[in-house]
Amino acid sequence: MANILDYVRWRGELDIKKAPFNEVDNLILSRIAYFPFDNILQKEERITIKEAYNRFKKLDVKKENILQKEDLDLFPALAKSNRFANLYVAEYINKIDDEEEKQFSAITIFLPDKTMYISFRGTDNTIIGWKEDFNMSFKDIVYSQLDSVDYLEYIGGKYKCKIRVGGHSKGGNLAIYSASFCNENIQNRIIEVYNNDGPGFNDNLICKEEYKRIIKKIHTFVPQSSIVGRLLNHEEKYMVVKSTQVGILQHDLYTWQLMGPQFLYLDGVTDGSEIVDKTLKQWVKEVDSKQREEFVEIMYRVISATKARTTVEFSNKWFENVGIVLKSYNNIDKKSKKIILNSLGSLFNIAKDNMLKRNKK
């Protein structure tokens, strides 16, 4: 079996003009949004992936924000391949805002078929990035979604070519949201929207005409035990991709399996994915939005007591930070503790009931 690294090695010599853009190319370009361009790509610059990697090599890798170790293999592989080396990247943006509880990053990649792929980054390793994800459980709209529309409209206004929009994880959600709610002139130039295991939306959004207008252009892919990609609600169809990992670890796109220029598809998701999906949807219905908001806010307050800004900082002092979290929890008021216990208790009871029902079948 093969993954995107194998794909670059096998098909790297095939120029996109000779072998048209495909779903695997999409997955690779969605991963490029996670690369550490902060010290590589300057504002108003437009450089090739090859040049970007040459600049990256001159940096102190230990000081760069490498979000996944496999990126250190993918970046040079892309830079050496005919298919990707001469694609241009530009308009990189990376914003972290604790006050607005926002983590937003995107980059635009220009293809030789006279299209551009707008790639939205998913959740990075910042604590505030994860907080924003949880905010989706009780908010109709989060700040990154608003930023995604602004970014798409800015890029679409500046460059007049046809548009592909995509992303992985939260980036897939942003791809759909921005394509749905951008202005009509930009929307008409969008040819494809790619959602790679990204969460859905609440009922208020999927009922809107803007979402329904774009739905036929959406390609959604999830691994067989998908959890993240089945959160909230989706109206678009999805395809199930084989992953070599288990459970939540299948969210890692480097584990997705390919066959040539296509994913290796399965007939459906696993029973475990169905149970998680059903459990979380029931939890959202049974626990009102105010309680969900209070639960998320309290948990964030408890974790914030560690002063860690990223998951790496938290894990580097694991025992110390766990102690701080437990102390912070013990110090919160009785009402807050009750909200946490009731919310988690409701979730576990729903999960238990769903597992029992599944076992009886």
XYZ file of C-alpha atoms in Angstrom:
361
model
C 0.000 0.000 0.000
C 1.059 3.598 -0.542
C 0.605 7.063 0.946
C 1.189 10.602 -0.350
C 4.962 10.312 0.073
C 4.977 7.261 -2.194
C 2.749 9.100 -4.649
C 5.238 11.980 -4.959
C 8.064 9.499 -5.566
C 6.066 7.472 -8.131
C 4.282 10.242 -10.015
C 6.584 13.149 -9.303
C 7.854 13.203 -12.865
C 4.368 13.614 -14.341
C 3.663 17.268 -14.981
C 0.105 18.370 -14.125
C -0.330 19.443 -17.768
C 0.173 15.810 -18.810
C -1.604 14.099 -15.898
C -4.491 16.317 -14.714
C -5.011 17.450 -11.135
C -6.590 14.754 -8.969
C -7.856 14.052 -5.456
C -4.424 12.955 -4.217
C -2.877 16.210 -5.440
C -5.579 17.919 -3.409
C -4.536 16.087 -0.240
C -0.905 17.080 -0.766
C -1.753 20.737 -1.368
C -3.951 20.725 1.740
C -0.898 19.577 3.723
C 1.277 22.378 2.319
C -0.799 24.820 4.389
C 0.785 23.255 7.508
C 4.370 23.972 6.381
C 6.237 26.659 8.381
C 6.238 29.487 5.832
C 6.481 32.243 8.466
C 10.227 32.724 7.926
C 10.235 31.643 4.279
C 7.620 33.552 2.301
C 7.479 37.319 2.514
C 4.381 39.421 1.978
C 3.627 40.081 -1.704
C 6.149 37.380 -2.734
C 5.350 34.573 -5.153
C 7.953 31.811 -5.226
C 8.135 28.184 -6.304
C 7.911 25.284 -3.871
C 11.506 24.483 -4.836
C 12.657 27.964 -3.847
C 10.609 27.792 -0.647
C 12.354 24.563 0.337
C 15.789 25.996 -0.502
C 15.064 28.832 1.904
C 13.772 26.416 4.517
C 17.042 24.435 4.405
C 18.938 27.534 5.521
C 16.857 27.911 8.671
C 17.432 26.285 12.035
C 14.875 23.469 11.823
C 14.802 23.075 15.604
C 13.429 26.600 15.927
C 10.759 26.171 13.267
C 7.205 25.157 14.064
C 7.193 21.730 12.404
C 3.693 20.428 13.058
C 4.332 16.844 11.951
C 7.637 15.042 11.421
C 6.514 13.604 8.059
C 6.427 17.165 6.708
C 10.232 17.072 6.818
C 10.081 14.260 4.249
C 7.271 15.656 2.123
C 8.703 19.168 1.681
C 11.981 18.065 -0.001
C 10.173 15.370 -2.015
C 7.871 18.036 -3.488
C 10.837 20.326 -4.182
C 12.558 17.600 -6.208
C 9.550 16.537 -8.272
C 8.542 17.884 -11.681
C 4.896 17.784 -10.645
C 5.196 20.086 -7.638
C 8.593 21.820 -7.613
C 7.583 24.645 -9.941
C 4.155 25.331 -8.489
C 4.059 28.851 -7.124
C 3.025 29.673 -3.566
C 1.930 33.102 -2.369
C -0.337 35.053 -0.029
C 0.623 33.141 3.104
C -1.159 34.240 6.255
C -0.906 32.916 9.801
C -2.880 34.571 12.596
C -3.214 33.510 16.227
C -5.504 35.691 18.334
C -6.162 34.671 21.933
C -8.708 37.429 22.470
C -10.839 36.370 19.500
C -10.010 32.710 20.167
C -8.867 32.332 16.583
C -6.219 30.274 14.817
C -6.245 30.910 11.081
C -3.718 30.144 8.373
C -3.892 29.824 4.593
C -1.763 29.849 1.472
C -2.488 30.021 -2.259
C -0.852 27.624 -4.722
C -0.828 28.360 -8.457
C -1.109 25.428 -10.876
C 0.013 25.171 -14.521
C -3.568 24.455 -15.653
C -4.306 28.150 -14.951
C -6.118 27.462 -11.699
C -5.212 28.196 -8.105
C -5.713 26.053 -5.020
C -6.516 27.968 -1.850
C -5.319 25.786 1.008
C -6.643 26.357 4.516
C -4.666 24.984 7.448
C -6.459 22.815 9.976
C -5.936 22.984 13.713
C -2.283 23.478 14.585
C -0.635 22.750 17.936
C -1.833 25.911 19.678
C -4.166 25.555 22.654
C -6.277 28.408 21.275
C -6.618 26.508 17.984
C -8.150 23.566 19.806
C -10.350 25.927 21.824
C -11.730 27.367 18.584
C -12.576 23.854 17.385
C -14.584 23.190 20.525
C -16.319 26.542 20.083
C -17.925 25.061 16.976
C -20.010 22.837 19.245
C -22.041 25.816 20.459
C -21.393 28.693 18.032
C -22.968 29.103 14.611
C -19.832 30.866 13.334
C -16.250 31.118 14.611
C -13.747 33.823 13.703
C -11.639 31.617 11.426
C -14.682 30.990 9.243
C -15.172 34.731 8.802
C -11.471 35.103 7.993
C -11.690 32.295 5.441
C -14.364 34.216 3.508
C -12.281 37.404 3.621
C -9.212 35.521 2.411
C -11.040 33.789 -0.449
C -12.632 37.041 -1.610
C -9.297 38.871 -1.414
C -7.462 36.198 -3.406
C -10.349 35.807 -5.859
C -10.408 39.556 -6.414
C -6.649 39.815 -6.920
C -6.208 36.826 -9.255
C -8.752 36.116 -11.987
C -8.152 32.395 -12.602
C -10.458 29.500 -11.749
C -10.403 28.429 -8.117
C -10.060 25.215 -6.151
C -10.523 25.471 -2.387
C -9.441 22.807 0.075
C -8.158 21.867 3.474
C -7.630 19.126 6.008
C -9.408 18.912 9.382
C -10.710 22.382 10.337
C -9.217 23.523 7.015
C -11.797 21.400 5.214
C -14.555 23.083 7.192
C -13.127 26.493 6.251
C -12.948 25.465 2.595
C -16.668 24.654 2.535
C -17.664 27.668 4.609
C -15.688 30.170 2.530
C -16.904 28.682 -0.762
C -20.491 28.843 0.490
C -20.511 32.379 1.841
C -18.155 34.279 -0.474
C -19.682 36.684 -2.970
C -21.417 35.207 -5.982
C -18.837 36.375 -8.544
C -16.082 34.497 -6.710
C -18.311 31.492 -6.067
C -19.051 31.124 -9.783
C -15.299 30.719 -10.452
C -14.908 27.893 -7.939
C -14.620 24.581 -9.758
C -14.009 22.224 -6.793
C -14.101 22.268 -2.996
C -12.117 19.628 -1.093
C -12.867 18.662 2.497
C -10.351 16.159 3.862
C -11.822 14.808 7.120
C -13.078 18.196 8.242
C -15.995 18.691 10.668
C -19.413 19.818 9.508
C -21.757 22.591 10.612
C -24.772 23.062 12.809
C -28.330 22.851 11.497
C -28.646 26.608 11.053
C -25.841 26.679 8.479
C -26.540 23.570 6.429
C -30.087 24.777 5.845
C -28.903 27.982 4.182
C -29.172 28.459 0.423
C -25.516 29.525 0.223
C -24.410 26.077 1.400
C -26.852 24.309 -0.887
C -25.542 26.226 -3.912
C -22.020 24.918 -3.486
C -22.823 21.373 -2.348
C -22.431 19.742 -5.788
C -18.842 21.015 -6.012
C -17.787 19.542 -2.664
C -15.590 16.434 -2.445
C -15.485 15.106 1.115
C -13.139 12.293 2.156
C -13.018 10.545 5.539
C -11.029 7.533 6.819
C -12.935 4.403 7.837
C -12.921 5.186 11.566
C -13.429 8.903 11.106
C -14.246 10.941 14.180
C -13.257 14.527 13.322
C -14.723 14.409 9.826
C -18.115 13.287 11.080
C -18.525 15.890 13.794
C -21.606 18.098 13.516
C -23.680 17.865 10.338
C -22.920 17.249 6.666
C -25.331 17.261 3.767
C -22.740 16.541 1.094
C -21.835 12.956 0.211
C -18.559 11.553 1.481
C -16.115 8.891 0.313
C -14.416 6.509 2.753
C -10.633 6.148 2.445
C -8.601 3.275 3.880
C -6.156 4.257 6.616
C -3.420 2.115 8.172
C -4.033 3.586 11.632
C -6.832 3.055 14.140
C -9.444 5.338 15.694
C -8.657 9.039 15.998
C -5.125 8.415 14.631
C -6.684 7.910 11.189
C -7.124 11.682 11.056
C -3.430 11.761 10.098
C -3.510 12.153 6.306
C -0.114 10.459 5.963
C -1.869 7.190 6.882
C -4.397 7.411 4.047
C -3.863 4.783 1.385
C -3.733 5.327 -2.371
C -3.903 3.386 -5.581
C -2.265 5.412 -8.359
C -3.916 8.842 -8.656
C -6.855 7.845 -6.442
C -7.544 6.977 -2.837
C -8.082 3.370 -1.876
C -11.787 3.340 -1.095
C -13.859 1.233 1.291
C -17.603 0.591 1.257
C -18.305 2.478 4.477
C -17.100 3.643 7.862
C -16.625 1.265 10.791
C -19.182 0.511 13.500
C -16.993 2.470 15.898
C -17.195 5.571 13.733
C -20.978 5.206 13.540
C -21.234 4.938 17.333
C -19.051 8.005 17.922
C -20.978 9.970 15.304
C -24.350 9.010 16.796
C -23.131 9.660 20.354
C -21.816 13.153 19.663
C -24.914 14.156 17.698
C -27.156 12.949 20.552
C -24.991 14.788 23.083
C -25.350 18.032 21.137
C -29.142 17.569 21.142
C -29.407 16.646 24.821
C -26.963 19.208 26.233
C -28.134 22.713 25.352
C -25.752 25.205 23.742
C -25.379 27.291 26.911
C -24.217 24.277 28.909
C -21.868 23.234 26.102
C -20.389 26.738 26.087
C -19.947 26.730 29.857
C -18.332 23.277 29.711
C -15.818 24.356 27.035
C -15.033 27.642 28.809
C -14.416 25.950 32.151
C -12.201 23.243 30.630
C -10.218 25.892 28.752
C -9.803 27.918 31.952
C -8.509 24.847 33.767
C -5.973 24.028 31.022
C -4.932 27.681 30.651
C -3.710 27.631 34.241
C -0.621 25.793 32.936
C 0.370 28.883 30.856
C 1.157 26.513 27.964
C 0.355 28.073 24.592
C 0.867 24.939 22.518
C 0.315 21.212 22.934
C 4.089 20.776 22.657
C 4.675 23.109 25.602
C 2.032 21.218 27.563
C 3.510 17.777 26.808
C 7.121 18.884 27.450
C 6.164 19.444 31.095
C 3.530 16.743 31.217
C 3.656 15.778 34.912
C 3.982 19.367 36.081
C 1.105 20.534 33.878
C -1.194 17.652 34.815
C -0.631 18.619 38.443
C -1.521 22.236 37.648
C -4.670 21.125 35.800
C -5.803 18.972 38.742
C -5.102 21.807 41.191
C -6.963 24.260 38.955
C -9.927 21.888 38.761
C -9.989 21.470 42.536
C -10.040 25.250 42.949
C -13.032 25.953 40.705
C -16.444 26.515 42.272
C -19.023 23.772 42.843
C -21.266 24.983 40.031
C -18.426 24.697 37.492
C -17.529 21.225 38.698
C -21.159 20.195 38.371
C -21.271 21.450 34.770
C -18.159 19.418 33.889
C -19.412 16.262 35.592
C -22.910 16.541 34.115
C -21.599 17.186 30.603
C -19.120 14.316 30.693
C -21.619 12.054 32.418
C -24.186 12.694 29.714
C -21.610 11.953 27.011
C -20.496 8.671 28.611
C -24.069 7.497 29.216
C -25.051 8.142 25.603
C -21.928 6.308 24.397
C -22.677 3.346 26.692
C -26.281 3.095 25.475
C -25.221 3.258 21.822
C -22.620 0.536 22.315
C -25.155 -1.729 24.029
C -27.665 -1.187 21.210
C -24.982 -1.972 18.634
C -23.956 -5.175 20.452
C -27.576 -6.410 20.531
C -27.871 -6.298 16.754
